[in-house]
Coordinates of C-alpha atoms in Angstrom, one line a residue:
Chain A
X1 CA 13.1 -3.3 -23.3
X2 CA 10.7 -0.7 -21.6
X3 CA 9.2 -2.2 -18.3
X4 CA 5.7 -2.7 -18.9
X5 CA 3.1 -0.9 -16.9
X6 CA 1.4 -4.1 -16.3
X7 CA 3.8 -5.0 -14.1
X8 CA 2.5 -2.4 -11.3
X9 CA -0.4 -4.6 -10.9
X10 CA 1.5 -7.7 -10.2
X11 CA 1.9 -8.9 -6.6
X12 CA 3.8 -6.9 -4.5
X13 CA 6.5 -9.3 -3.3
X14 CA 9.7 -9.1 -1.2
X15 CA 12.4 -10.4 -3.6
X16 CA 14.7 -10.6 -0.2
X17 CA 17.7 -11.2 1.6
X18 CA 16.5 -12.6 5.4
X19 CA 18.8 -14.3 8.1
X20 CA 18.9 -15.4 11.6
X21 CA 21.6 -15.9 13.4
X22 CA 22.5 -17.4 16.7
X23 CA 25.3 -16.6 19.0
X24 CA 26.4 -16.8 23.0
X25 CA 23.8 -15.4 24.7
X26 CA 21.0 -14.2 22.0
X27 CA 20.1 -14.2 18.0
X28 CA 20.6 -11.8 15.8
X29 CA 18.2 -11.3 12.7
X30 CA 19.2 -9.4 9.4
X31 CA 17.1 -8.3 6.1
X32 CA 17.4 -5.6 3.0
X33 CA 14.8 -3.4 2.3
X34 CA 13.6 -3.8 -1.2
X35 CA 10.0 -4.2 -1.8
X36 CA 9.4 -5.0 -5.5
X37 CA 6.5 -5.2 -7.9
X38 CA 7.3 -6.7 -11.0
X39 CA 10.7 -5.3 -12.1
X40 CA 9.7 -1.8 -10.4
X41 CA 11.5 -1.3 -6.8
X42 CA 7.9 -0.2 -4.6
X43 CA 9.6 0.7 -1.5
X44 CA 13.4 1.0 -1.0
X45 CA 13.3 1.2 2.4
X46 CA 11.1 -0.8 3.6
X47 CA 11.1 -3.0 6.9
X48 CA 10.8 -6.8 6.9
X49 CA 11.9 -7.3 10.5
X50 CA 8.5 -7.4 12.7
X51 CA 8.2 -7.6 15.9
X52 CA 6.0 -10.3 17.3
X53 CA 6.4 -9.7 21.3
X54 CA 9.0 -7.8 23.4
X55 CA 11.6 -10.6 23.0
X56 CA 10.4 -12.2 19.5
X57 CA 11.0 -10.6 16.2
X58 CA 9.9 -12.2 12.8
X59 CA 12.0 -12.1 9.1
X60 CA 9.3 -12.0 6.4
X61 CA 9.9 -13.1 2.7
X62 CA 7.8 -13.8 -0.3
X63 CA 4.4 -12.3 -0.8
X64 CA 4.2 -8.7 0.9
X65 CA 0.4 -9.0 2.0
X66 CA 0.8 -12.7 3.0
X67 CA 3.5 -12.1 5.4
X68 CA 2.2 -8.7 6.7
X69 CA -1.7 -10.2 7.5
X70 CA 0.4 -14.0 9.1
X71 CA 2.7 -12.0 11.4
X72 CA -0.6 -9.6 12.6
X73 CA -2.7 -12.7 13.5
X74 CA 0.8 -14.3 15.1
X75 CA 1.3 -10.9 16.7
X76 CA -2.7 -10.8 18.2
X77 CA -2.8 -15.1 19.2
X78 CA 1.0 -14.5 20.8
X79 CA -0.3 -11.4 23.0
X80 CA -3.5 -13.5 23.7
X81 CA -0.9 -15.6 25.4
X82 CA 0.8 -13.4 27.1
X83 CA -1.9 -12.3 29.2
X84 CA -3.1 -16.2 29.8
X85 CA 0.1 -18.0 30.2
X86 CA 1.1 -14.8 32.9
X87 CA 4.7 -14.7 31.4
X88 CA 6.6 -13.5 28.3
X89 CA 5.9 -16.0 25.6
X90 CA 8.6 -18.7 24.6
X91 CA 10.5 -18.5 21.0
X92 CA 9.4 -21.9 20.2
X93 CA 5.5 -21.5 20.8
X94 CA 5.6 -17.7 18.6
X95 CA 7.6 -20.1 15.6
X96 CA 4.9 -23.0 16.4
X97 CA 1.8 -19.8 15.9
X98 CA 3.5 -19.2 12.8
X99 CA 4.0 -22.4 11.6
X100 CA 0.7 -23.6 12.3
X101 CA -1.2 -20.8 10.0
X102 CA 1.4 -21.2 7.3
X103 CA 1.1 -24.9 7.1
X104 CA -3.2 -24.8 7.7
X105 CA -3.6 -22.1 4.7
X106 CA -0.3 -23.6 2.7
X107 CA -2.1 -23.9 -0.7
X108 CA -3.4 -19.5 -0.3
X109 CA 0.4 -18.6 1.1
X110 CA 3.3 -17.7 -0.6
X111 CA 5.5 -16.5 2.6
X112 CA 8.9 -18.1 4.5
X113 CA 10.0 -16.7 7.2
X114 CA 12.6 -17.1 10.0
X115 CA 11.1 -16.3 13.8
X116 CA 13.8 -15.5 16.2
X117 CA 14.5 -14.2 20.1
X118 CA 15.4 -14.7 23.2
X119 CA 13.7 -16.6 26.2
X120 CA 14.6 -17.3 29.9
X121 CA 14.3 -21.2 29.4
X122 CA 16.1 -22.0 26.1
X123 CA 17.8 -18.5 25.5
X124 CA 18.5 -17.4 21.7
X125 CA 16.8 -19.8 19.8
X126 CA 16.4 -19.4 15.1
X127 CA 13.3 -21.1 13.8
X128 CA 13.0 -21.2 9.9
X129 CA 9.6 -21.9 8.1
X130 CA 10.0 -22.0 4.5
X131 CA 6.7 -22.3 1.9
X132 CA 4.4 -25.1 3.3
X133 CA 4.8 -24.4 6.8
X134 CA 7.8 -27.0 7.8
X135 CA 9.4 -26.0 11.2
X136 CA 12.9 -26.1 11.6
X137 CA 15.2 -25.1 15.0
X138 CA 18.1 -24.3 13.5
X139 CA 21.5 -22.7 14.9
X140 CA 21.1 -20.2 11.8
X141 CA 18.2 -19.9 9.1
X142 CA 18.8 -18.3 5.7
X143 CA 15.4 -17.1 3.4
X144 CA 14.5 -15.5 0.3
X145 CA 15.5 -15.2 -3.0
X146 CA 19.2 -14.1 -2.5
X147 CA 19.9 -16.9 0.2
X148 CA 20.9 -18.8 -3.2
X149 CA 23.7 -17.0 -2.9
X150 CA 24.8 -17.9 0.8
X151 CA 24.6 -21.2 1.4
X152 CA 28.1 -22.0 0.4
X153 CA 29.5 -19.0 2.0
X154 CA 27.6 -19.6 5.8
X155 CA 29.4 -23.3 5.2
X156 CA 32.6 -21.7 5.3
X157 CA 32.0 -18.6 7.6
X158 CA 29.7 -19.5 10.7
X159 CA 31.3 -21.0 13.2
X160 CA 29.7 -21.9 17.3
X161 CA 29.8 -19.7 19.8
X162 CA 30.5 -16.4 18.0
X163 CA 30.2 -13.1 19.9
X164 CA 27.9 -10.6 19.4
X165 CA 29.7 -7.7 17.5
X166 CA 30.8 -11.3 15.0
X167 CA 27.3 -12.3 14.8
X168 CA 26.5 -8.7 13.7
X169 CA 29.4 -8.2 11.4
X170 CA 28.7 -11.9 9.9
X171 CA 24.9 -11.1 9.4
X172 CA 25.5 -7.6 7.6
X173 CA 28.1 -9.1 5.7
X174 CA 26.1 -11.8 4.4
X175 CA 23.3 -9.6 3.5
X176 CA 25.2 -7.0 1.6
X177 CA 27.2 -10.1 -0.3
X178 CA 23.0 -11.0 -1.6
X179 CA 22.5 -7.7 -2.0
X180 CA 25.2 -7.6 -4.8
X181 CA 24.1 -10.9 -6.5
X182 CA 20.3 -10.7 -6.2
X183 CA 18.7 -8.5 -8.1
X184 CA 15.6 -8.6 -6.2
X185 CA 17.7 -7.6 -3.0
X186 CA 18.7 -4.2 -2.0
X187 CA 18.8 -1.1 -0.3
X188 CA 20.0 -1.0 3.0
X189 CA 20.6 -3.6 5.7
X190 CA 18.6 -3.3 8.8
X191 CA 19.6 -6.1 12.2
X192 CA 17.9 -6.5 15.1
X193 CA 19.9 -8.2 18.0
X194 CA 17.5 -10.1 20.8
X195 CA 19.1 -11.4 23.9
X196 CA 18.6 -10.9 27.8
X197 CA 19.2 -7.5 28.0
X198 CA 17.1 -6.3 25.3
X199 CA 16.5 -5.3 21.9
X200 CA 18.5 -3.5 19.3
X201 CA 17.9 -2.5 16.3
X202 CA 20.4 -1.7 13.5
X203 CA 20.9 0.5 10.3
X204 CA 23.3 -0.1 7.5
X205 CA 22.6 2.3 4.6
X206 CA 24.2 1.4 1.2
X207 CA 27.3 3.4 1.4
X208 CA 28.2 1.8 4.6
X209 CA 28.6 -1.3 3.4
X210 CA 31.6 -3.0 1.3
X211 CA 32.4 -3.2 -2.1
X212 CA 32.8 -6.8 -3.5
X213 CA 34.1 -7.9 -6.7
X214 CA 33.7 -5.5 -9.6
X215 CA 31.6 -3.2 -7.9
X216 CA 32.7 0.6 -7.9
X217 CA 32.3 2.7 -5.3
X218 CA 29.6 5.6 -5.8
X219 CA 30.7 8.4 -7.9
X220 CA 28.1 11.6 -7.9
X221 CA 26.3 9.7 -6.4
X222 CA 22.3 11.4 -5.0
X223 CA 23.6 11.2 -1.6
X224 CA 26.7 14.0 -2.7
X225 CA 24.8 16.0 -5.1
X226 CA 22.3 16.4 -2.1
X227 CA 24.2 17.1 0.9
X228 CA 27.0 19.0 -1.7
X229 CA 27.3 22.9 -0.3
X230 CA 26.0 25.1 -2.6
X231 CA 28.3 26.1 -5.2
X232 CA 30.3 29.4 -4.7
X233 CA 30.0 32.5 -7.1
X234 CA 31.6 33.4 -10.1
X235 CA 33.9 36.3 -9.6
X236 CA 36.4 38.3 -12.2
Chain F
X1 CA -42.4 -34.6 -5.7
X2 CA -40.2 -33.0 -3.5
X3 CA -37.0 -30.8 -4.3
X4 CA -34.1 -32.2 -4.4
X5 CA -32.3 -28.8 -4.1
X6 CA -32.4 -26.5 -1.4
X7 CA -32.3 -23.2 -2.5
X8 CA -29.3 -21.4 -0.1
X9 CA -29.5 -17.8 0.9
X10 CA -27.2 -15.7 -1.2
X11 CA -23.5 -15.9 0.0
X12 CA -21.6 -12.8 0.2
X13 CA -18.4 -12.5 -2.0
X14 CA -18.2 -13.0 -6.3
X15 CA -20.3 -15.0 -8.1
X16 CA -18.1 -16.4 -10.6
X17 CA -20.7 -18.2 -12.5
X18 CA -20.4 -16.2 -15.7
X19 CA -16.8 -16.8 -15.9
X20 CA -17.3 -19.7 -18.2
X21 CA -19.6 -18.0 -20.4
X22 CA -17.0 -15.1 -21.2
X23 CA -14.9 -17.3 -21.5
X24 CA -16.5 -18.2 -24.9
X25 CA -17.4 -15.4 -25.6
X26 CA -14.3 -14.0 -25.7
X27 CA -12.9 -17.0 -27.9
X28 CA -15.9 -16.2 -30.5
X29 CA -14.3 -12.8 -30.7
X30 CA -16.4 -10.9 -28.0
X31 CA -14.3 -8.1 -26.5
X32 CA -15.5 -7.5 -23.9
X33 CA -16.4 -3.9 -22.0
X34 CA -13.2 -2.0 -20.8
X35 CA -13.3 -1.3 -16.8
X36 CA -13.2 2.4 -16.2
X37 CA -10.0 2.8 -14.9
X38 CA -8.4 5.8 -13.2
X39 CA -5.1 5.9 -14.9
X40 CA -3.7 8.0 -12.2
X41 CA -1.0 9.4 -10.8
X42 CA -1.3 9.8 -7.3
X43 CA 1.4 10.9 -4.5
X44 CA 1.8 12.1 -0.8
X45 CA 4.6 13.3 1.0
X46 CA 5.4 14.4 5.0
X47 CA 5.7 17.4 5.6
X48 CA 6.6 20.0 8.7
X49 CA 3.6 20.2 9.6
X50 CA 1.8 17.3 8.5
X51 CA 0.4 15.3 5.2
X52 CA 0.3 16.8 1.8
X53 CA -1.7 14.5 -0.5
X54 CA -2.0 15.2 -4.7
X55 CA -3.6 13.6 -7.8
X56 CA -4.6 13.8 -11.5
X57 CA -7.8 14.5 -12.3
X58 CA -8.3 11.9 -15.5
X59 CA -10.9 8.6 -15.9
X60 CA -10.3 6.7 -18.6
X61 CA -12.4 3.6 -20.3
X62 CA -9.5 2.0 -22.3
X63 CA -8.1 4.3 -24.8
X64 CA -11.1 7.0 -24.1
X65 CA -11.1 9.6 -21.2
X66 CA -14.5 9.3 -19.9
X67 CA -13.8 12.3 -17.1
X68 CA -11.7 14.9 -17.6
X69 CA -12.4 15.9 -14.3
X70 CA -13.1 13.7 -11.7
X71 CA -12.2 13.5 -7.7
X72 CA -9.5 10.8 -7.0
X73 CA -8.9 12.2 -3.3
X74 CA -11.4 10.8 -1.3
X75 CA -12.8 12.1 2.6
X76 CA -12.3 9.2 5.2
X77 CA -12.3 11.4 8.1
X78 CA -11.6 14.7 9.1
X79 CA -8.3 14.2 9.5
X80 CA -7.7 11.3 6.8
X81 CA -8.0 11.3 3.0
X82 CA -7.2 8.8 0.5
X83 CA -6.3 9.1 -3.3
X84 CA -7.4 5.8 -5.2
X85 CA -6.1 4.5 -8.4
X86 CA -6.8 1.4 -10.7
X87 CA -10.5 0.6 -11.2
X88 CA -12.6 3.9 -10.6
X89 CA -15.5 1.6 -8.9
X90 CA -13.4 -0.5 -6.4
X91 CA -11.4 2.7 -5.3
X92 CA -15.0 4.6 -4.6
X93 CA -16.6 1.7 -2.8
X94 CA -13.5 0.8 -0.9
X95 CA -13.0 4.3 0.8
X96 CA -16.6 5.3 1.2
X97 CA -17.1 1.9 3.1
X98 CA -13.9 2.0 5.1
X99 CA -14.9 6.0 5.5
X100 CA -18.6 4.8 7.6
X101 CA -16.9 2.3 9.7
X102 CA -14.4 4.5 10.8
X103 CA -17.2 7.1 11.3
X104 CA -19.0 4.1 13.2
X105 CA -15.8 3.9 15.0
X106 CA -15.7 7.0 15.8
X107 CA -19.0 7.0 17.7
X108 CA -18.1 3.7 19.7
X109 CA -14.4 5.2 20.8
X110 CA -15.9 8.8 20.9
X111 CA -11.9 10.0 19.6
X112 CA -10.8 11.0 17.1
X113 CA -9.9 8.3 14.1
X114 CA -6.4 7.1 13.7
X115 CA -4.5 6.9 10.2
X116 CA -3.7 3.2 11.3
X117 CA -7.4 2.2 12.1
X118 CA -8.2 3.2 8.2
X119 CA -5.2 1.5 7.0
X120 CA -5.9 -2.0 8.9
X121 CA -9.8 -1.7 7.6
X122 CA -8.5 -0.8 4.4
X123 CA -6.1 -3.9 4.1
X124 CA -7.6 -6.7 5.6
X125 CA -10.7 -5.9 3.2
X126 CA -8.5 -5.8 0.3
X127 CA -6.6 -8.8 1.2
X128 CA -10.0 -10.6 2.2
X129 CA -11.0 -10.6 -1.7
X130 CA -7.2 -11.3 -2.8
X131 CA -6.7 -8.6 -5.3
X132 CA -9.8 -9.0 -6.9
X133 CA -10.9 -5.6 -5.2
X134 CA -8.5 -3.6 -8.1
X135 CA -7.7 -0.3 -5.5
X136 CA -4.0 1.2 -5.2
X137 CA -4.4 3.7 -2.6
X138 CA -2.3 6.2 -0.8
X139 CA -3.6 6.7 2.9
X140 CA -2.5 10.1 4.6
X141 CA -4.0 12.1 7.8
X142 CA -2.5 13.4 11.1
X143 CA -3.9 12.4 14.1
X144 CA -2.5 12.5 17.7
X145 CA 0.2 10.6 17.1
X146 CA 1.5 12.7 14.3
X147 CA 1.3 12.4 10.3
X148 CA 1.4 9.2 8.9
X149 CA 1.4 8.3 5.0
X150 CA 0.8 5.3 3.8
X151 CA 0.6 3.0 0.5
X152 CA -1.6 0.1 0.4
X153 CA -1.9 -2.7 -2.8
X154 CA -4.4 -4.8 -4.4
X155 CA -3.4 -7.7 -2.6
X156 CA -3.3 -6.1 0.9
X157 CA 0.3 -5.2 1.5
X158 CA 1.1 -2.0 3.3
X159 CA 4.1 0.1 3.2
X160 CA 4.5 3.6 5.7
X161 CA 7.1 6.0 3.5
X162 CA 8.0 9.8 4.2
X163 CA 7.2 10.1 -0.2
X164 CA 4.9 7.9 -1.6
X165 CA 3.3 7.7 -5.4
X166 CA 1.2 5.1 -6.9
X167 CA -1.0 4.4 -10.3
X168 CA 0.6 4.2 -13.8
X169 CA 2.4 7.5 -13.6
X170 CA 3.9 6.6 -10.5
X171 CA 7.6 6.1 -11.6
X172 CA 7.1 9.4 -13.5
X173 CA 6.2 11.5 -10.7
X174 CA 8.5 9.2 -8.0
X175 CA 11.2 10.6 -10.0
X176 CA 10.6 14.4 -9.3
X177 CA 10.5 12.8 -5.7
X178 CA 13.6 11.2 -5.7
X179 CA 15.7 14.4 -6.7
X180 CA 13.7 16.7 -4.8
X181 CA 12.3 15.8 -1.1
X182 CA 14.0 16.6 1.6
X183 CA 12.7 16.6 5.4
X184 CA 11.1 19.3 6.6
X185 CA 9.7 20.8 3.7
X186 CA 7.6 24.1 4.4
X187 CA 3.5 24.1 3.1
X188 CA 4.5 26.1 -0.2
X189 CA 7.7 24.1 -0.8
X190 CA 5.6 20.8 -0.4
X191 CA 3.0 22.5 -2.7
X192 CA 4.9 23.0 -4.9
X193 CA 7.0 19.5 -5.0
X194 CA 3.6 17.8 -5.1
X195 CA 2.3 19.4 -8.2
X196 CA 5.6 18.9 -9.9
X197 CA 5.6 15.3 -9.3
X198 CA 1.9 15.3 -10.1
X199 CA 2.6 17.2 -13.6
X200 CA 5.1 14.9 -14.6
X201 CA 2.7 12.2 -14.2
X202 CA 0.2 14.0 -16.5
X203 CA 2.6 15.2 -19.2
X204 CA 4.8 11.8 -19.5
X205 CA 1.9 9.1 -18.7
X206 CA -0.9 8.6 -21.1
X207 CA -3.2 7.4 -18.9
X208 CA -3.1 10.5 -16.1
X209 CA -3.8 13.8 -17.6
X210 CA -6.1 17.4 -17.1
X211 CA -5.7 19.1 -13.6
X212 CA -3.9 19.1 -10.3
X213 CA -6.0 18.5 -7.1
X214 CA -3.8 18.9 -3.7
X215 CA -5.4 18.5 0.1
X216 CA -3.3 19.4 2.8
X217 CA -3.8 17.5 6.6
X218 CA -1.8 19.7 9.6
X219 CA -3.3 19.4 12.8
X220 CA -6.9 20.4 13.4
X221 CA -6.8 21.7 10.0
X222 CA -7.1 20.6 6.2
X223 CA -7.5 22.1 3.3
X224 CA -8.5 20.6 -0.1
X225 CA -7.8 22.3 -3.4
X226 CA -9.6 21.3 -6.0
X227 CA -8.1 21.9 -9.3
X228 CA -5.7 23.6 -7.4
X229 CA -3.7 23.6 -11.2
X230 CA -5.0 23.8 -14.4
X231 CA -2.2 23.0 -16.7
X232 CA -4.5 21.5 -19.4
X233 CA -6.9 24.5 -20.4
X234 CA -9.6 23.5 -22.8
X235 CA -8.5 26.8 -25.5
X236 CA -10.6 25.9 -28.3
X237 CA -13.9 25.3 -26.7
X238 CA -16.7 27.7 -27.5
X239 CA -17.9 30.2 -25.5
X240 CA -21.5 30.7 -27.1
X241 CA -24.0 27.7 -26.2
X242 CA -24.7 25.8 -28.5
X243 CA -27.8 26.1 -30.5
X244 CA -29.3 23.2 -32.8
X245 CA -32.1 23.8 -35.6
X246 CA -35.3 23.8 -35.1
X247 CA -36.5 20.2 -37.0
X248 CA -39.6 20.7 -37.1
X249 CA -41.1 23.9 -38.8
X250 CA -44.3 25.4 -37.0
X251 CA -47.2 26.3 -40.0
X252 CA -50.0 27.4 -37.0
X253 CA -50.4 28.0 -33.8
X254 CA -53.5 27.9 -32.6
X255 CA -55.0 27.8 -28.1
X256 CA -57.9 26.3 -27.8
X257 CA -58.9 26.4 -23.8
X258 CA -61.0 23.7 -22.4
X259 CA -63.8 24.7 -20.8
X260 CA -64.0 23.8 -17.8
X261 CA -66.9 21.8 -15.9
X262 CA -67.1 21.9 -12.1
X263 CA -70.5 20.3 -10.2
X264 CA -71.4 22.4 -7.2
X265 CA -73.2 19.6 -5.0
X266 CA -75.5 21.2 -2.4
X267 CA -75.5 19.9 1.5
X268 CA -72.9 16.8 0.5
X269 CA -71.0 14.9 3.5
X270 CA -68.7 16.1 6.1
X271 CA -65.2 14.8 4.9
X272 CA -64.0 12.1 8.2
X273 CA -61.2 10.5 8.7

């Protein structure tokens, strides 16, 4: 079946993989990086992970345009803020920004996303807001089409009070487990980690990540061929 | 009697109200007009030095190429260009109106524009009118930040990318992309890439075709190639002009001048103002 061309005038959506992720002592927020339109990848690398201050970052699934325009206005009201309230804004007032122009314009939107960070008065805090601009505090959030393939496996695998490095390790393994059952998930994973000390942000590329069941690991693959010496000359 | 209608100012925006009306048309067995569309292959890559931006040079009304030749790498500032694909009219109007508000810009900052003001102009108008405003474009310029390069949809949606390639022969020429880029590509090298990926558009995609144009952005600098390649040389055309027959055959020719009659009036008024 040949992919139509009429599919590069469809919507550009984020198929998507997005979580958040609490732990002791901050959040940490994970995404792929595959932008389709239609059945054509548009950006294998792209970045759904925006910051919205210094301390709040934003997972954005669904519609590409949608998402990109509600996280700029969030990002201009929240630094409004800033400058009145005097003080870094709060987690729960960026998620409320959010939630209040997703719920307000619900019937234009097609965007969920999960708003997470760190704040001096409630410290890591995970808010999802799926399509129709519900608010939920949650101590993890899961969004986008390959969280169909998670919630039985965060049942059995998240547990209170986790570390850091097992927050990180849980989030990239979750993400690369979608990535393999989703097809509208992939490329790399990308984390950011929020807590009193700072932000960090994180880079999984493919190869990195582990091989689940029936998957084979890359053979002549781009990434050899590329970085392969050149080969040596004949000689007699 | 008075009116029981007020009769509004014209609001901005569509007017939808022939919708209906084409509507039955087109179930009577109207078809109607085909959109000019620029096929299009279009593609930019980072380079060393800065931006290197390429395109086909095809128009096409449906199945018809209504300009072999035509400019699909648009001037938005001195530093920033923009190739356009999907409809020819919403591509034009789009950049040239971004292009004077970024020139207003300009005179109200007095700097330099930035890739990123074109690209936030660009998008919010585009997702303002919901992807009714049919313009794919790929957004590249170097300004003091550095190079950026840039894809922007119909609806609005922006991604930044080191390779980028839109229109219909976009998977065509991302392909050449794919095996080939690298960081740090010279000027030549990225030449040359560019017009690979742009020639696999034309030779595998029906709807991009003719000739090459390539416009490179460094710093302070740019230079636009027009028909930089010609792959697609018209061979057979004549080179004589072409002469019709007369239609008409001439039995006399014969001048009559007119004679002319001029009045000399004596002692007349002084012309005033």
């Amino acid at each position: 079946m040949e992919p139509s061309l009429n599919d590069l005038n469809e919507p550009h959506s984020m198929g998507t993989t997005i979580i958040g992720v609490t732990y002791n002592g901050g959040v940490v927020l994970g995404a792929d990086s595959r932008t389709s339109t239609g059945m054509y990848v548009a950006n294998r690398a792209s970045d759904k992970i925006s910051q919205l201050t210094d301390n709040v970052y934003v997972c954005r699934s669904g519609s590409a345009a949608d998402s990109q325009v509600l996280s700029d206005y969030v990002r201009y009201f929240l630094h409004q803020h800033t400058i009145q309230l005097g003080q870094p804004a709060t987690v729960k007032v960026a998620a409320n920004l959010v939630r209040l122009i997703s719920y307000n314009n619900k019937n234009m939107l097609q965007t969920g996303l999960i708003v997470g960070g760190w704040d001096k008065y409630e410290g890591g805090k995970i808010y999802g807001i799926p399509l129709g601009g519900t608010i939920v505090e949650q101590p993890f959030a899961i969004g986008g089409s390959g969280s169909s393939y998670l919630y039985g496996f965060f049942d059995q695998a998240w547990k209170e009070g986790m570390t850091k490095e097992e927050a990180e390790q849980l989030v990239v393994k979750a993400v690369s487990l979608a990535i393999a059952r989703d097809g509208a998930s992939g490329g790399v994973v990308r984390t950011v980690t929020i807590n009193s000390e700072g932000v960090t942000r994180n880079f999984y590329p493919g190869d990195t990540l582990p091989l689940w069941h029936e998957e084979l690991p890359a053979q002549n693959s781009l990434l050899d061929i590329l970085s392969a010496p050149s080969p040596e000359p004949m000689s007699t | 009697m008075s009116k029981a209608t007020i009769d509004l100012p014209p609001k901005g925006g569509f007017s939808f109200d022939l919708c209906r009306r084409n509507d039955m048309l087109s179930k009577k067995g109207a078809r109607p007009p085909s959109y000019r569309k620029t096929g299009t292959t279009i593609v930019g890559i980072i380079f060393q030095d800065g931006v290197i931006l390429g395109a086909d040079t095809r128009a096409t009304e449906g199945p018809i190429v209504c300009d072999k030749n035509c400019e699909k790498i648009h001037y938005m500032a001195p530093n920033i260009y923009c190739c356009g694909a999907g409809t020819a009219a919403d591509t034009e109007a789009v950049t040239d109106m971004v292009s004077s508000q970024l020139q207003l810009h300009r005179y109200d900052t007095g700097r330099e524009s930035r890739v990123v003001t074109a690209l936030t102009f660009l998008k919010r108008h585009l997702f303002n009118y919901q992807g009714h405003v049919q313009a794919a474009l790929v957004l590249g310029g170097v300004d003091f930040t550095g190079p950026h390069l840039h894809t922007i949809y119909p609806h609005g949606s922006t991604d930044t990318l080191p390779f980028a390639t839109m229109g219909s022969g976009s998977l065509a020429a991302m392909s050449v992309f794919e095996s080939k880029y690298r960081e740090g590509l010279t000027k030549d090298e990225g030449i040359n890439l560019v017009s690979e990926a742009i020639c696999a558009g034309i030779f595998n995609d029906l709807g991009s075709g003719s000739n090459v144009d390539i416009c490179v952005i460094t710093k302070g600098h740019k230079e636009y190639l027009r028909n930089h390649l010609l792959p697609n040389a018209n061979v057979y055309a004549l080179k004589r002009e072409y002469t019709f027959p007369k239609k008409t055959e001439v039995l006399l020719t014969k001048i009559t001048p007119l004679r002319e009659k001029v009045e000399i009036i004596e002692g007349g008024d002084a012309m005033e103002e």
